[in-house]
Coordinates of C-alpha atoms and ligand atoms in Angstrom, one line a residue:
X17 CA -19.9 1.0 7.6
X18 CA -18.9 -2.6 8.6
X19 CA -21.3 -5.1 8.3
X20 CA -21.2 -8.7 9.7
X21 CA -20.6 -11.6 7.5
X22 CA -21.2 -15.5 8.4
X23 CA -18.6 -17.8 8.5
X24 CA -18.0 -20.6 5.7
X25 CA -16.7 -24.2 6.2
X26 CA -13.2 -24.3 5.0
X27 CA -13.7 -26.6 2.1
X28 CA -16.1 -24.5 0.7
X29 CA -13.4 -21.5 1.0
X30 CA -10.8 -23.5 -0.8
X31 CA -13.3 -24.4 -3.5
X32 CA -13.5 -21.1 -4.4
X33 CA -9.7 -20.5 -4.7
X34 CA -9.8 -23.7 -7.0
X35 CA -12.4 -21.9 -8.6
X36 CA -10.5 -18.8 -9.2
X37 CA -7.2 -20.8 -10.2
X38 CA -9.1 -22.4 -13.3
X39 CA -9.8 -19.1 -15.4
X40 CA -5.8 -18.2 -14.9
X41 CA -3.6 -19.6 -17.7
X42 CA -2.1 -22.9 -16.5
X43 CA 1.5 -22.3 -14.7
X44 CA 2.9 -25.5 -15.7
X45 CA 3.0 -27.4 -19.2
X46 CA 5.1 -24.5 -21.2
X47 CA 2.5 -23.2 -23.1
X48 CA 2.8 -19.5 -20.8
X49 CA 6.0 -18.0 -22.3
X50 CA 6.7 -15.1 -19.7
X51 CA 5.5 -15.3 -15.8
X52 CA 6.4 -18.9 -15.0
X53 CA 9.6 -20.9 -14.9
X54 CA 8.4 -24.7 -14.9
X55 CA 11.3 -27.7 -14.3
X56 CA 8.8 -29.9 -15.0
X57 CA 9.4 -31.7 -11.9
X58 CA 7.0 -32.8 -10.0
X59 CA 9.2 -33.9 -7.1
X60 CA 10.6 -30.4 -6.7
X61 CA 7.1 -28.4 -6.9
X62 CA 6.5 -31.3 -4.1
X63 CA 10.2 -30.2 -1.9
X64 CA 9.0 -26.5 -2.3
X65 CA 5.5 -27.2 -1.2
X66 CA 6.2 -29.1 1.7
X67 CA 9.2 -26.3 2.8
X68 CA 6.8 -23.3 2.7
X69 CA 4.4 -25.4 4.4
X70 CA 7.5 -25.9 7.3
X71 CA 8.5 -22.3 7.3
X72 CA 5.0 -20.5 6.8
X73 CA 4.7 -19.2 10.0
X74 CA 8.6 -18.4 10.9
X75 CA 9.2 -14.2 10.7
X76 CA 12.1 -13.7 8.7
X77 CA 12.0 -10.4 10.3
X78 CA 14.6 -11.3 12.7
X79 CA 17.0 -14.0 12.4
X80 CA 18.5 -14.0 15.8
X81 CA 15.1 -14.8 17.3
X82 CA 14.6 -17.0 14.6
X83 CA 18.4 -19.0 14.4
X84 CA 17.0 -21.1 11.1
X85 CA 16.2 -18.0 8.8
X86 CA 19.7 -17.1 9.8
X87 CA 21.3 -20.5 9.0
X88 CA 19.1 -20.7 5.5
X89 CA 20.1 -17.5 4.4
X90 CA 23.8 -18.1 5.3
X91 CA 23.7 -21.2 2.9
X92 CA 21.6 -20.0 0.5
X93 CA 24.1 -16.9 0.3
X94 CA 27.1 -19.2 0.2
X95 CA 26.1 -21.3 -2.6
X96 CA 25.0 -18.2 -5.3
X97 CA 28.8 -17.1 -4.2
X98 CA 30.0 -20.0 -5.1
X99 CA 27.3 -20.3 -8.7
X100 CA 28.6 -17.1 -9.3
X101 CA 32.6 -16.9 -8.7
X102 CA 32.5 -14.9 -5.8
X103 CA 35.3 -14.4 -3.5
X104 CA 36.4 -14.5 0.0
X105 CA 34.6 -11.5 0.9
X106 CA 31.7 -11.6 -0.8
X107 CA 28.4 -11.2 1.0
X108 CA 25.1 -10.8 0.4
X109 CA 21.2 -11.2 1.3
X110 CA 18.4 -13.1 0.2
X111 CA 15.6 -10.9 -0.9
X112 CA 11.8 -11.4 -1.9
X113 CA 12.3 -11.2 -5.7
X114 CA 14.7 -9.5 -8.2
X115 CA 13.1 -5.9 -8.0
X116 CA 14.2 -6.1 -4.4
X117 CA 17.8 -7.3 -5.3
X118 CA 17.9 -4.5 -8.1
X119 CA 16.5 -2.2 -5.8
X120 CA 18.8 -3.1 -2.7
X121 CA 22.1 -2.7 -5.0
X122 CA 21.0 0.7 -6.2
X123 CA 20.1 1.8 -2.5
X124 CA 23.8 0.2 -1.6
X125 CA 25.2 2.5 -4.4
X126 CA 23.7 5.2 -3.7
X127 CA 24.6 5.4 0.1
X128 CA 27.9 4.2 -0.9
X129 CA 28.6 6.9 -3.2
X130 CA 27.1 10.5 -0.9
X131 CA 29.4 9.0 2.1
X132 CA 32.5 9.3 0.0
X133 CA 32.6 13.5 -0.1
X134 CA 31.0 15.1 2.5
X135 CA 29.5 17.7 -0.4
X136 CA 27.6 14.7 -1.8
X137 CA 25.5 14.2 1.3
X138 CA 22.1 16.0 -0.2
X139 CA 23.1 15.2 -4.0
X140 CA 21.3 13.3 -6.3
X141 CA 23.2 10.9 -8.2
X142 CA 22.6 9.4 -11.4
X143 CA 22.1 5.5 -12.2
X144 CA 23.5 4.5 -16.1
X145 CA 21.7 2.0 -17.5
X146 CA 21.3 0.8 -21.3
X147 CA 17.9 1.3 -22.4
X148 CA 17.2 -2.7 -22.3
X149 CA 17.6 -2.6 -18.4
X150 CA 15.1 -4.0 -16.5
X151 CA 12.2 -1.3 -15.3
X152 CA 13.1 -2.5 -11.3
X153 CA 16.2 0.0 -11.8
X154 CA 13.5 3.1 -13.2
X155 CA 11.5 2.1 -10.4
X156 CA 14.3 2.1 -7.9
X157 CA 16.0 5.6 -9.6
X158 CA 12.0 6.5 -8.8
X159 CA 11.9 6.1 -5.3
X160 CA 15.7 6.6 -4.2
X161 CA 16.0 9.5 -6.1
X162 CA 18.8 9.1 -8.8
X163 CA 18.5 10.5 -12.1
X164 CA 18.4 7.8 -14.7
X165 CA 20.8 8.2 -17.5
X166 CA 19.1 5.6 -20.5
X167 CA 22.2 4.4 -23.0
X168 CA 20.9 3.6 -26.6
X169 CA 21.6 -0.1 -27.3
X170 CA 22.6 -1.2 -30.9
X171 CA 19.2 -1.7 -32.4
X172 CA 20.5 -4.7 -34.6
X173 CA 22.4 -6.7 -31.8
X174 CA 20.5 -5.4 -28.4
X175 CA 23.2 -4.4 -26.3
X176 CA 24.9 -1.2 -25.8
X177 CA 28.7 0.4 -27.1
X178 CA 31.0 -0.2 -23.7
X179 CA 32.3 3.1 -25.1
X180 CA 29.0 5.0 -24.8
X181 CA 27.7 3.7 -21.5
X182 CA 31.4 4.9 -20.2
X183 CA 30.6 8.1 -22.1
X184 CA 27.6 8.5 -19.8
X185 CA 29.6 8.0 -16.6
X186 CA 30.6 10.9 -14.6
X187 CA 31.5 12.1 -11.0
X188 CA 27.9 12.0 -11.0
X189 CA 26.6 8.3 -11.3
X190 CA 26.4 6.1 -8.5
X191 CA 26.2 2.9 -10.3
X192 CA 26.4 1.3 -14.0
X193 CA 23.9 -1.1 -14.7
X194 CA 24.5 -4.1 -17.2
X195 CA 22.2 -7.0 -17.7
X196 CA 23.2 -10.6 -18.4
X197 CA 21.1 -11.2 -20.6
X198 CA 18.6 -8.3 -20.6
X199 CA 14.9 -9.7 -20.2
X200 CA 13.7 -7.8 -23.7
X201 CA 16.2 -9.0 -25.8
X202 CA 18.1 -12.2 -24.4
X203 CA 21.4 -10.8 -25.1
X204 CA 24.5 -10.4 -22.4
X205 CA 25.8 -6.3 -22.2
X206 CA 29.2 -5.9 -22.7
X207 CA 30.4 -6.7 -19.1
X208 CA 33.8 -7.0 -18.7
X209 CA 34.4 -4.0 -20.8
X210 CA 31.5 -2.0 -18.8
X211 CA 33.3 -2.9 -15.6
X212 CA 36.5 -2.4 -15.9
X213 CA 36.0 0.9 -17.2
X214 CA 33.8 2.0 -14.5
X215 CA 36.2 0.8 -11.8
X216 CA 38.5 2.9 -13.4
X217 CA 36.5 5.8 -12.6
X218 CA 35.9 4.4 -9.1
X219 CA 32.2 3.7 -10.5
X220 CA 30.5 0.9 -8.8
X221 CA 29.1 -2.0 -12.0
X222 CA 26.2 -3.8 -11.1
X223 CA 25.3 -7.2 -13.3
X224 CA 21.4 -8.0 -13.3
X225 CA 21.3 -11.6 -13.7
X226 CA 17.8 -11.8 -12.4
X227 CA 17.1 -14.0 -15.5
X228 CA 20.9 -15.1 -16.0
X229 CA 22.5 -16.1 -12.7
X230 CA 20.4 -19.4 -12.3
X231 CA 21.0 -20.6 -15.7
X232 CA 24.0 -18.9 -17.6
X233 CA 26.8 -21.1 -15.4
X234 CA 26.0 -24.2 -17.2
X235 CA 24.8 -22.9 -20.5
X236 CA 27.7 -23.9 -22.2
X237 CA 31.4 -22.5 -22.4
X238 CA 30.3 -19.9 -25.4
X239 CA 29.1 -17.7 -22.3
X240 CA 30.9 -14.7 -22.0
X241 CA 32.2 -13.6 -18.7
X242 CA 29.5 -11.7 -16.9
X243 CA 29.9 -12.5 -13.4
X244 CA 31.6 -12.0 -10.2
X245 CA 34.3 -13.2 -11.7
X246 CA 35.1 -10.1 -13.9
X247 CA 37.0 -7.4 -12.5
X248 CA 34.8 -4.2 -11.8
X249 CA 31.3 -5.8 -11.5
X250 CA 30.4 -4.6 -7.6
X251 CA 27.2 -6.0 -7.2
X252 CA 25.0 -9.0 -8.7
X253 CA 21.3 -9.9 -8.9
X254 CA 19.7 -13.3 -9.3
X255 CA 16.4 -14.4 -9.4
X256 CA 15.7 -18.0 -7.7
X257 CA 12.3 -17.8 -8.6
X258 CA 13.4 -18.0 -12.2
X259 CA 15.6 -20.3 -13.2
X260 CA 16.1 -21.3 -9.5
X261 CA 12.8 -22.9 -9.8
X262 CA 12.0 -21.8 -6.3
X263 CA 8.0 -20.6 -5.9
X264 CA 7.9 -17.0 -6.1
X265 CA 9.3 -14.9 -3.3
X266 CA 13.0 -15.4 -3.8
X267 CA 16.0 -13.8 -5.6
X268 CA 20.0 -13.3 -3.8
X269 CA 21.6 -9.9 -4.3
X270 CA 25.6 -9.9 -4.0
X271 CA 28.3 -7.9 -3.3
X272 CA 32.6 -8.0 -3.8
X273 CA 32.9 -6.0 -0.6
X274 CA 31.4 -6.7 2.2
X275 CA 31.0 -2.3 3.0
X276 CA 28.9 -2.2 0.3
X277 CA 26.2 -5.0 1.4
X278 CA 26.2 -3.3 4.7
X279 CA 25.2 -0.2 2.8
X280 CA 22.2 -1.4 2.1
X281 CA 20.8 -2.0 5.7
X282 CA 18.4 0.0 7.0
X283 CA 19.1 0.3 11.7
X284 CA 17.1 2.3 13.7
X285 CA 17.1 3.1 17.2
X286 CA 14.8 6.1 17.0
X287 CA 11.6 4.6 18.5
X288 CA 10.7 3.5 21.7
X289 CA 10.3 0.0 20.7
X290 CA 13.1 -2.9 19.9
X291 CA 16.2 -2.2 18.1
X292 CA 15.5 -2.2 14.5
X293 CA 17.4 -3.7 12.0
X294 CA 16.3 -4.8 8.2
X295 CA 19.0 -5.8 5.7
X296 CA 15.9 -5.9 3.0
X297 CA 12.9 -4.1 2.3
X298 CA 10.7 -5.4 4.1
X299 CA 9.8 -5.8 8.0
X300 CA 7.8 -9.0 9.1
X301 CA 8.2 -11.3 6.5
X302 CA 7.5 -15.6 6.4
X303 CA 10.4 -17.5 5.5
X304 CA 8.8 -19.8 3.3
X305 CA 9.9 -18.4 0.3
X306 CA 13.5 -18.4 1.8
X307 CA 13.0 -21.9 3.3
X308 CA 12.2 -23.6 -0.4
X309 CA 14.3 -21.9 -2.9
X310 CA 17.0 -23.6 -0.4
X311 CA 15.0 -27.0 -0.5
X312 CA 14.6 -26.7 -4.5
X313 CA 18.9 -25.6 -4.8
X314 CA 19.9 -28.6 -2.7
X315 CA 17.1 -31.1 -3.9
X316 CA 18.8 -30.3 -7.8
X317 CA 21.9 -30.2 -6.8
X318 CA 25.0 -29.3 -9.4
X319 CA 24.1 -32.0 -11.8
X320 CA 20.5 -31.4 -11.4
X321 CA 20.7 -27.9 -12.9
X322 CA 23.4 -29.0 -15.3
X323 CA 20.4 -31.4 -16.7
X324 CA 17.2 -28.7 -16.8
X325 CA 19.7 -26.2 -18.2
X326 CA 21.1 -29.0 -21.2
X327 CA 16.9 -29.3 -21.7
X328 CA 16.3 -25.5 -21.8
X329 CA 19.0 -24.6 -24.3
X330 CA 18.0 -27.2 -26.5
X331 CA 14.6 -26.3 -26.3
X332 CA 15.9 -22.5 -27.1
X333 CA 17.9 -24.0 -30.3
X334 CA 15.7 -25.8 -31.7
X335 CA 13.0 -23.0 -31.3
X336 CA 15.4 -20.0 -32.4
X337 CA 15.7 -22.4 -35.8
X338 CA 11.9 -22.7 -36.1
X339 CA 11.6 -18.7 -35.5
X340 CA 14.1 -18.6 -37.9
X341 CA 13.3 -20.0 -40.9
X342 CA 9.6 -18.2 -40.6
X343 CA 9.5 -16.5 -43.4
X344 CA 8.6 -12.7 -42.3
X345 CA 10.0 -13.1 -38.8
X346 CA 13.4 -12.7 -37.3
X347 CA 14.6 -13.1 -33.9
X348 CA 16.8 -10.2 -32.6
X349 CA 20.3 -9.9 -32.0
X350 CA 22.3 -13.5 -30.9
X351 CA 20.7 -14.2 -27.9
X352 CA 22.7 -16.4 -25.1
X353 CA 20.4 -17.9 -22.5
X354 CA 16.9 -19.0 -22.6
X355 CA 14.8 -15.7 -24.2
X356 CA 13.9 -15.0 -27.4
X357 CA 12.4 -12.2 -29.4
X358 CA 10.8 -12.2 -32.2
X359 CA 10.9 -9.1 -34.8
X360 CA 9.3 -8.1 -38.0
X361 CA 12.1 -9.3 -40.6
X362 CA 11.9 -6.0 -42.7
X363 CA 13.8 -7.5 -45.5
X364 CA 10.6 -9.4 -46.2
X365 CA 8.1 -7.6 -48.9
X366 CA 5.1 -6.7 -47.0
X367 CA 3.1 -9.5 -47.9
X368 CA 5.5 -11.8 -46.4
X369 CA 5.8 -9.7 -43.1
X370 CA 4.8 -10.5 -39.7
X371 CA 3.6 -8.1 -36.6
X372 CA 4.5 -9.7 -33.6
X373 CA 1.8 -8.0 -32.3
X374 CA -0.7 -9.9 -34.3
X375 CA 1.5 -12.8 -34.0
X376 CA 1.1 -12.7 -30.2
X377 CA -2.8 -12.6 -31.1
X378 CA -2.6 -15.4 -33.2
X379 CA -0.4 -17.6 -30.9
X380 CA -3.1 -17.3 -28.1
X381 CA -5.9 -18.1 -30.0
X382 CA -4.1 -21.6 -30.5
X383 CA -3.6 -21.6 -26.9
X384 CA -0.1 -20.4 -26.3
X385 CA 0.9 -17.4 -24.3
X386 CA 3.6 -15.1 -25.8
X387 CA 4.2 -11.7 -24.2
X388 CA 3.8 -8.4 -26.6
X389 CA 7.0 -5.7 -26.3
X390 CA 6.2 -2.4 -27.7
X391 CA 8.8 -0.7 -29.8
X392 CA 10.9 2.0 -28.1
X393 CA 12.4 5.2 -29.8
X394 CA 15.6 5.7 -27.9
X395 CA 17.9 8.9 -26.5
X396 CA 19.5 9.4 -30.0
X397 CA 16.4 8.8 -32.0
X398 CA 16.8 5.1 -33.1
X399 CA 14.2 2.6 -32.5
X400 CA 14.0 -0.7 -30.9
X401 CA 11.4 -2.9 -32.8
X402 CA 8.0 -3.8 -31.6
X403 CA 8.9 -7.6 -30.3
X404 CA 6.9 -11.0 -29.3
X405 CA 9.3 -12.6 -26.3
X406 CA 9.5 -16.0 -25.4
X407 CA 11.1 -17.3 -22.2
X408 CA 11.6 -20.9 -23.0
X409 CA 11.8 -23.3 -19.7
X410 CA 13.2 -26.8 -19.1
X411 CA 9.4 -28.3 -19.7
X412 CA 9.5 -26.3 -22.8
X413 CA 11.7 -28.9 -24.5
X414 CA 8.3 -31.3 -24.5
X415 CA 6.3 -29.2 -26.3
X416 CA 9.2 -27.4 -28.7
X417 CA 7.8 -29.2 -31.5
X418 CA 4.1 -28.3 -30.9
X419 CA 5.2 -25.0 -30.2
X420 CA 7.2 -24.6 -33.8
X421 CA 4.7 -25.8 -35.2
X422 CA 2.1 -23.0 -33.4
X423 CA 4.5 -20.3 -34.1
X424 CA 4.7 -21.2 -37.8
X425 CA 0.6 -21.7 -38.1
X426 CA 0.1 -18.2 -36.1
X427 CA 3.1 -16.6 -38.3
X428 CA 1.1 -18.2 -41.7
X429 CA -2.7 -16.8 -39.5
X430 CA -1.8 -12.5 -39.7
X431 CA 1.1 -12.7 -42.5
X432 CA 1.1 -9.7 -44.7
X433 CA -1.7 -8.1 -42.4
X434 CA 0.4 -5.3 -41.7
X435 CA 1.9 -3.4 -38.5
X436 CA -1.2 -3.0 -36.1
X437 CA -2.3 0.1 -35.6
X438 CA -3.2 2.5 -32.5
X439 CA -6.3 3.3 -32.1
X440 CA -6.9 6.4 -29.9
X441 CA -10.3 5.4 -28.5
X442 CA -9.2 2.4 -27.5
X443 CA -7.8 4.1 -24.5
X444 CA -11.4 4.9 -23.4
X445 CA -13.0 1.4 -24.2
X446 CA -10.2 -1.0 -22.1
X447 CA -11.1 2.0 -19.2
X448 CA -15.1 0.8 -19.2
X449 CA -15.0 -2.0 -20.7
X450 CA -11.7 -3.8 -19.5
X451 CA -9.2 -5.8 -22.2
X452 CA -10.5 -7.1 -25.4
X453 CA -9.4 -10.8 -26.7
X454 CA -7.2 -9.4 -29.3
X455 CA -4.4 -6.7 -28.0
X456 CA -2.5 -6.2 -30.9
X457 CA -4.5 -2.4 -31.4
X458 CA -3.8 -1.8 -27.6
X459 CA -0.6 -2.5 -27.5
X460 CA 0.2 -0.2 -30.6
X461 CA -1.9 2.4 -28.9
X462 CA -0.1 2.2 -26.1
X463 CA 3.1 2.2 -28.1
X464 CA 1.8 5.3 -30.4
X465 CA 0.7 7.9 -27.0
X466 CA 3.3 9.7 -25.1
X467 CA 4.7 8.2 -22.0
X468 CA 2.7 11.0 -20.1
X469 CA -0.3 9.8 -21.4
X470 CA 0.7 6.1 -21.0
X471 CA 1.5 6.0 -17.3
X472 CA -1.4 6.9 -15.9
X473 CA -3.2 5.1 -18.1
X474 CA -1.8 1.5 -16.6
X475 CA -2.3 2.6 -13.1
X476 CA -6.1 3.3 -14.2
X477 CA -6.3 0.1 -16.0
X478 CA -4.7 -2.0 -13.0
X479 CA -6.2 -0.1 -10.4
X480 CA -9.8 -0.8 -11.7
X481 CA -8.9 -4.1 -12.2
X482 CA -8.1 -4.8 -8.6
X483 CA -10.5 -2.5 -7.3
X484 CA -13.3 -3.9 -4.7
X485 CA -17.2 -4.0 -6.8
X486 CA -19.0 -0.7 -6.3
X487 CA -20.9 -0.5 -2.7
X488 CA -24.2 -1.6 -2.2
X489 CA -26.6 -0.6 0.1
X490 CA -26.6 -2.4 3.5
X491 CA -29.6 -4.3 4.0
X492 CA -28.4 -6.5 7.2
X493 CA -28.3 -4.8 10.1
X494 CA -24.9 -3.0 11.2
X495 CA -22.9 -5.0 13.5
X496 CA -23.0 -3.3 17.5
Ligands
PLP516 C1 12.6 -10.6 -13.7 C2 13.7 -9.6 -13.8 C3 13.9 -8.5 -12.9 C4 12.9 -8.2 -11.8 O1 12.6 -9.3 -11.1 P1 11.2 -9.6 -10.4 O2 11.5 -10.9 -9.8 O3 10.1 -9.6 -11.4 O4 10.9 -8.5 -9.4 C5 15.0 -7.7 -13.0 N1 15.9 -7.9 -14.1 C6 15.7 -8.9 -15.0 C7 16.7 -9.0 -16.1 C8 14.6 -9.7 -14.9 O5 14.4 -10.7 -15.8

């Protein structure tokens, strides 16, 4: 059934879009606390703009048709070697975002690992990750097929014992995960330990600096090591369209030894068509993305990050003091880098306590976007709290004292309210009637039901979200 539909003058189309843009929450300003990474620059937004506009129509699908997406990627490559203490050897690609980074270095890994024993060829290998890893490694385990191996993380201080993700290694795993810092939590894993006793074991050590690798190299000198630089870490992801400030579409995945990037290519000759060969996921891609996180790296240049970076961490200080000395709240662990999360402080008497989950409630009724974490009961039966995180941004250093002061007014709106609460018919209300205002009952629904229960769940939710409106019956006449 296709029917015909008429053609619309172009500004009428791009009304629309702007139409569409208004209802979304507004991408710059720092009042959205998760999703965007805003310089507050105008002039780079501007360099960005005008390179996707430039590169739009170029196919990063193949670079030696295409000679610039080669010489951008070569650059672009060189300089995160250089950001993060690379070697002589290291290589790398540029990839459309940190899930593909996370997901190339497992696929690199994996591959890496089956070639060394002939035995291994058909075997699944396991990935060890902390429990705080990022859910692009679950997703990658998912459809490379490792067995993930989740590492309880010190409930109190977010990251894991060296000791016991090393426990969890074994002629098994492929690769060790450890995040610097993990996006739940804001706190750097135990890397040099991690990695030095997985190479021991001839274990490959991936760092995901997806958040981290943009920002961490001039947070200040009370970083510890976590990148290239420390023996044992393999592999490194980094997100430019984080704290690269590039528009989305861009993140670098690294490796020590060049073997291991090639590992990750996918080269076909099995068709009857051109010789295929993809170093990423995807085929046919633009290089716009590509084309303006370089634009946005050169246009801020050393000092340039050096400045939004000094912005950012004090915009984190000042607003890990103001979380602080909320009475009811706590943030969790000693976070180093730009994320915070906030945690019911459970040394507070219950009428003094405060549910992030409401708090996350509260905060967007006055207009700011915080992101709800549900609590997670580990391997060994501990739990990780139920969290509100903040991702706090150069521009955020403008608003840090409105944003105190919201965070103190929402904490004083739900105090002594209590934990919320699942409600089991929830589940069927957000599937008819979409997402209420307040989610602090739908997240600890979500929290409360078994992950069986969850997961299919979200697709349902999502995929009704996106889905095209129910069909009507056609009334023009079919097209011939
Ligand atoms: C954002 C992030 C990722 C995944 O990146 P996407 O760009 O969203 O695909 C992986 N790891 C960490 C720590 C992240 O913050």
């Amino acid at each position: 059934m296709t029917r015909a539909w008429t053609s619309r003058p172009a500004a009428d189309v791009l009304a629309d879009l702007a139409d569409l843009r208004r209802v979304d929450p507004p991408t710059h300003g720092g009042r959205v606390l998760s999703y965007v990474y805003d310089s507050g620059r105008a002039d780079l937004d501007a360099v960005a703009a005008r390179a996707v506009e430039l590169f739009l129509p170029v196919n990063g699908l193949d670079p030696t048709t295409f000679t610039s997406v080669a010489a951008l990627e070569s650059r672009l490559v060189a300089r995160a070697r250089d950001v993060l203490h690379g070697g002589p050897d290291t290589a790398g690609s540029v990839t459309t975002g940190g899930t593909e980074s996370c997901l190339l270095a497992v696929k690199s890994a994996r591959d890496t690992w089956r070639a060394a024993d002939p035995a291994r060829v058909h075997a699944r290998p396991t990935l060890v990750l902390p429990t705080t890893a990022h859910p692009a490694f679950h997703k990658a385990a998912a459809y490379l097929d490792l067995d993930v191996v989740p590492v309880p993380v010190d409930p109190a201080r977010g990251t894991p014992d060296a000791d016991a993700v090393l426990a969890a290694v074994d002629d098994r795993t492929a690769l060790v995960v450890v995040s610097a810092p993990s996006y739940p939590f804001g706190v750097v894993d135990p890397v040099t330990e991690v990695a030095a006793g997985a190479s021991d074991r001839g274990v490959a050590c991936h760092v995901d600096a997806c958040i981290g690798g943009w920002v961490l190299p001039w947070w200040g000198d009370d970083v510890p090591p976590w990148d290239l630089a420390v023996d044992g870490v393999t592999s490194i992801s980094a997100d430019l369209h984080k704290y690269g400030f590039a528009p989305k579409g861009a993140s670098v995945v690294l490796y020590r030894d060049p073997a291991r990037h090639r590992a990750q290519y996918f080269a076909t000759t099995a068709w009857p068509g051109y010789p295929v060969v993809n170093p990423t996921v995807l085929g046919s891609r633009s290089a716009g993305g590509l084309a303006a996180a370089w634009a946005v790296v050169e246009a801020l240049g050393d000092q340039g990050f050096a400045a939004l970076v000094a912005q950012t961490r004090d915009a984190t200080t000042r607003l890990r003091d103001a979380a602080t000395a909320i009475a009811g709240l706590r943030v969790v662990g000693r976070p180093t880098g730009p994320l915070l999360a906030l945690a019911t402080d459970d040394d507070a008497p219950d009428a003094d306590r405060v549910d992030p989950f409401h708090l996350v409630d509260a905060l967007r009724r006055r207009g700011w976007l915080a992101q709800a974490q549900p609590a997670l009961t580990q391997p060994d039966g501990t739990v990780l709290p139920r969290t509100a995180h903040l991702t706090i941004t150069p521009v955020t250093q403008r608003v840090a004292d409105d944003l105190a002061t919201a965070l103190h007014d929402a904490a004083a709106d739900v105090r002594g309210r209590g934990p919320a609460t699942p409600d089991p018919a929830l589940a069927q209300h957000v599937l008819t009637d979409g997402l209420p205002d307040d989610l602090a009952a739908v997240m600890a629904t979500l929290e409360a039901l078994p992950p069986d229960v969850v997961r299919p769940l979200l697709v349902e939710v999502l995929a009704r979200a996106v889905a095209p409106p129910p069909v009507t019956l056609v009334t023009d006449p079919p097209r011939a």
